C-alpha positions as MATLAB code, in Angstrom:
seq = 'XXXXXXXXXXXXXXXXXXXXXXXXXXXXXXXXXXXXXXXXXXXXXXXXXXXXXXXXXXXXXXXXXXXXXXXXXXXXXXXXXXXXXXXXXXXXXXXXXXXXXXXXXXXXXXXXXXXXXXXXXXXXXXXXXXXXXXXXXXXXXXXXXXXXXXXXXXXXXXXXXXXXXXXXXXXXXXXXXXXXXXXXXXXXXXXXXXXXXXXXXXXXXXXXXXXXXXXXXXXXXXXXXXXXXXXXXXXXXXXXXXXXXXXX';
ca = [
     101.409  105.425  102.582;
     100.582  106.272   99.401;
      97.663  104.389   97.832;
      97.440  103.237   93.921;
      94.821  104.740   91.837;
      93.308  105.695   88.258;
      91.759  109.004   87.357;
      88.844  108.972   84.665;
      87.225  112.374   83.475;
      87.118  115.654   83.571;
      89.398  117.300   86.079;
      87.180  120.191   87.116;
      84.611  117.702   87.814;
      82.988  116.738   91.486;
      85.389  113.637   92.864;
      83.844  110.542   93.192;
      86.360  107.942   95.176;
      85.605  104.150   94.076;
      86.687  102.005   96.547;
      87.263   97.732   96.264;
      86.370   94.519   97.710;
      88.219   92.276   99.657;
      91.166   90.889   96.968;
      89.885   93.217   93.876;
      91.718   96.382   93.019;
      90.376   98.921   90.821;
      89.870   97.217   87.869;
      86.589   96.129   89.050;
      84.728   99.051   88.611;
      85.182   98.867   84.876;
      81.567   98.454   84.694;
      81.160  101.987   86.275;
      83.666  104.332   85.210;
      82.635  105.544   81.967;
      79.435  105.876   83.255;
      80.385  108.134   86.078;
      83.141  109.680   84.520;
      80.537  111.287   82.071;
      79.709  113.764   85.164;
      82.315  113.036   87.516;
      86.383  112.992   88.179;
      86.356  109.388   88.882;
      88.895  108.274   91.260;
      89.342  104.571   91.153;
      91.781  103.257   93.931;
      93.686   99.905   95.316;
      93.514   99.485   99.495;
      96.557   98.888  100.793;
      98.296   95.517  100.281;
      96.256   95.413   96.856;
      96.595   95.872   92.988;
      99.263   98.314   92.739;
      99.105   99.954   96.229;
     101.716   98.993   98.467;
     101.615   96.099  100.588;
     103.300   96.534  104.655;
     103.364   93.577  106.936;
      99.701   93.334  108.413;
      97.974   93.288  110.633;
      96.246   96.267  109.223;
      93.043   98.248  110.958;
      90.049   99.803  109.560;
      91.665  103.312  110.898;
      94.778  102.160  108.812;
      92.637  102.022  105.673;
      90.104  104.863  106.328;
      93.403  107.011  106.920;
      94.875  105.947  103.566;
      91.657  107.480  101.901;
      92.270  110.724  103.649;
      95.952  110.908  102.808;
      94.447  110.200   98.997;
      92.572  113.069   99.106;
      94.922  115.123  100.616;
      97.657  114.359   97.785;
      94.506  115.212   95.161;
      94.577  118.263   97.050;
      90.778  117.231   97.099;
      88.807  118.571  100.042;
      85.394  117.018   99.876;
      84.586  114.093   97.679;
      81.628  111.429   97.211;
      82.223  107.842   98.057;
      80.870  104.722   96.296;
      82.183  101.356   97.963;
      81.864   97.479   98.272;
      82.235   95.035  101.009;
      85.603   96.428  102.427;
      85.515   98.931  100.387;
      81.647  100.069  102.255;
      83.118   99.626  105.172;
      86.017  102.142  104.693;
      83.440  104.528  103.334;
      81.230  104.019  106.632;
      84.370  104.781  108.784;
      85.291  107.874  106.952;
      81.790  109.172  107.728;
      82.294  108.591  110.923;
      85.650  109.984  111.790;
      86.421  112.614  108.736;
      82.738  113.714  107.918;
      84.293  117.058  106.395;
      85.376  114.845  103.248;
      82.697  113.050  102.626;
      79.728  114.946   99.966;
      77.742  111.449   99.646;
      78.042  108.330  100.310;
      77.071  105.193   99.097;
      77.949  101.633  100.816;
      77.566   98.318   99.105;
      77.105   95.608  100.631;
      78.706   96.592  103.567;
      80.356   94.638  106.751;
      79.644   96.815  109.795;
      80.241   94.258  112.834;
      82.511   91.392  112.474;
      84.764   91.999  115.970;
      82.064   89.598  117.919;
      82.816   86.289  115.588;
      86.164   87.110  113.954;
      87.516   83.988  113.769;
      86.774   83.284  109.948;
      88.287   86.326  109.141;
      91.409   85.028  111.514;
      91.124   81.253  109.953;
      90.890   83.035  106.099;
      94.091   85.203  107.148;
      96.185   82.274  107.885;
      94.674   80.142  104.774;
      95.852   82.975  102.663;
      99.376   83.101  104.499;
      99.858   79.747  103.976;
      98.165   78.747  100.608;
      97.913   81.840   98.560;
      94.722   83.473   97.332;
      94.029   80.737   95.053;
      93.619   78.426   97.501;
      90.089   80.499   98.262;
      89.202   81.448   94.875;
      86.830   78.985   94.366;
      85.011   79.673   97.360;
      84.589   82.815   96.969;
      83.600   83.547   93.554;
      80.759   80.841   94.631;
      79.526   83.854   97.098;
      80.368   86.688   95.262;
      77.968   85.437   91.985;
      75.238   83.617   91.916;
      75.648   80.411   89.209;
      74.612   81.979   86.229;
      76.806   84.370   85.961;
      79.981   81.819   85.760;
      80.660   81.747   82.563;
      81.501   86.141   82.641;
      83.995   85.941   85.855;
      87.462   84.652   84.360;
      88.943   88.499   85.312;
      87.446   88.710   88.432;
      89.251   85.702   89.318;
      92.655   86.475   87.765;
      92.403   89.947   90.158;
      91.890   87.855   93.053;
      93.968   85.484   92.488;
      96.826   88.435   91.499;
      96.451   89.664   95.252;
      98.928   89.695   97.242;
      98.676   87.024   99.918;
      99.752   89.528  102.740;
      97.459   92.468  101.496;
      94.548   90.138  101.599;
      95.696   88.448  104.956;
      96.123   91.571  106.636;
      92.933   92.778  105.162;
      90.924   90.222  106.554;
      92.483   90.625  109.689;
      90.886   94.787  109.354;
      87.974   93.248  109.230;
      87.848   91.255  111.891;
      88.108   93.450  114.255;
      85.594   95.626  112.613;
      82.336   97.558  114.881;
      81.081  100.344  112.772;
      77.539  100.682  114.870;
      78.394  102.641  117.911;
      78.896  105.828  115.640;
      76.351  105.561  112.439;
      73.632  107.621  114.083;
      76.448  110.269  114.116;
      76.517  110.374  110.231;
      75.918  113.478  108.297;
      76.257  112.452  104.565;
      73.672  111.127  102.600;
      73.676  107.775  102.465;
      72.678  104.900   99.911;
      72.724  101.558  101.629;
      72.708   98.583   99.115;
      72.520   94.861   99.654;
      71.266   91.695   97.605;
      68.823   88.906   98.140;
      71.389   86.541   97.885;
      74.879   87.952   99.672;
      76.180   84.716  101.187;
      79.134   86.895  102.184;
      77.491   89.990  104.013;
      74.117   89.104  104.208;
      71.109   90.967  103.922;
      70.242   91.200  107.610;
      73.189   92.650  108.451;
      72.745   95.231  106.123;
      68.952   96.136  106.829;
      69.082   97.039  110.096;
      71.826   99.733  109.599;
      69.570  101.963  106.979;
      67.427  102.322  110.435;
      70.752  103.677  112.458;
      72.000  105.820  109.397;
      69.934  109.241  109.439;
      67.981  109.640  106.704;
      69.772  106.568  104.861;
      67.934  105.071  101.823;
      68.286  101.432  100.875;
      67.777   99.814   98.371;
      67.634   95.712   98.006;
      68.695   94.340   94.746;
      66.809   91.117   93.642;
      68.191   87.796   92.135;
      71.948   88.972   92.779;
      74.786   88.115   95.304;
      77.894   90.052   96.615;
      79.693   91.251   93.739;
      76.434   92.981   92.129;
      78.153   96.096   90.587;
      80.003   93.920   88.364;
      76.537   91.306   87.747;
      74.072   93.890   87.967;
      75.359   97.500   86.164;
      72.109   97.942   84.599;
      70.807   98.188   88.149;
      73.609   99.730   89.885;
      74.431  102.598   87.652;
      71.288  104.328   87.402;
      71.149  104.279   91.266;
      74.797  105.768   91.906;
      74.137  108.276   89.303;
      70.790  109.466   90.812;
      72.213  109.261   94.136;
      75.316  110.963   93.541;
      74.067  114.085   91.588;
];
């Protein structure tokens, strides 16, 4: 399956792959593309079932998504790239460590969900909300975890995009993620690694990202202060200087 995605910069550059949250496509990452695309070929892509990628009947897996990233870079005709993702989007770039460490240069997961398959049944519950009410039935909800309250007033597009998912995508999505258990392999990953969480992610929180900089060999993390899940688009001024360094 062929995945949606935007190219920004110079074609002979190093790749950089972008990839999403849960419900956002690539249009998110506006506040890091020209930025990155200054040294980079940014490649800025939808998962399955999202923005303009196409959407099969779920459920989907995280092997279904990890192996739509390495079709990607096979139809870029891209060997080895770097990796910058959020939420789902870490946790793809976790599983491609894993299980195609060949394509991976560097890495860096945000905010990342490593181990849901033990209590999946919000992920199960969300699914069928989604089925049954559409995404804007959990809008509210989850802006209210994805920014912390004074950044309200600056998340109108974030909302549209998750509000413009489709209901299966996400659905089957969240269904990926429940049965998600990334630890058994991390001590197996090669790549350098940038692990980033917040002080306030009600949605992966900080203690469940911690612990894996410990299990990822020589990972570095980095804790971002007075922020909550969606900090690359609330915090570029932070964000951006730390892809950049880690990434070159």
């Amino acid at each position: 399956m062929r995945l949606n995605y935007v190219e920004t910069g110079s074609a002979d550059a190093p790749v950089v792959l972008l990839g999403t949250s849960l419900g956002a496509n690539q249009a998110m990452w506006a506040p890091q593309v020209d930025v990155l695309a200054k040294r980079f070929r940014v490649v800025a892509f939808d998962h399955r079932g999202h923005g303009g990628s196409e959407v099969p009947d779920g459920p989907y897996t995280i092997d279904d998504l990890g192996g739509d990233v390495v079709e990607l870079l096979d139809t870029l005709e891209v060997e080895q790239a770097s990796y910058v993702g959020i939420s789902l989007g870490g946790s793809v770039g976790l599983w491609l460590a894993e299980h195609a460490p060949e394509r991976i240069h560097r890495l860096v997961a945000i905010c990342p969900p490593s181990n849901t398959a033990e209590n999946p049944q919000m992920w199960i519950d969300r699914a069928a909300q989604v089925r049954a009410e559409g995404t804007q039935s959990i809008a509210d909800a989850t802006l209210g975890r994805w920014f912390l309250p004074e950044f309200a007033e600056d998340i109108e597009p974030v909302r549209q995009m998750l509000q413009d998912c489709p209901d299966e995508g996400y659905a089957a999505c969240c269904e990926a993620v429940s049965t998600l258990n990334l630890l058994p392999k991390l001590q197996d990953v090669t790549a350098p690694v940038l692990l980033i969480t917040t002080d306030s992610d009600q949605s992966v929180p900080p203690e469940t990202v911690v612990p894996l900089a410990g299990q990822l060999p020589g990972a570095h993390l980095e804790i971002i202060e007075k922020a909550a899940h969606l900090v690359t688009y609330s915090h570029p001024d932070v964000i951006n200087p730390l892809l950049l360094a880690h990434l070159a």
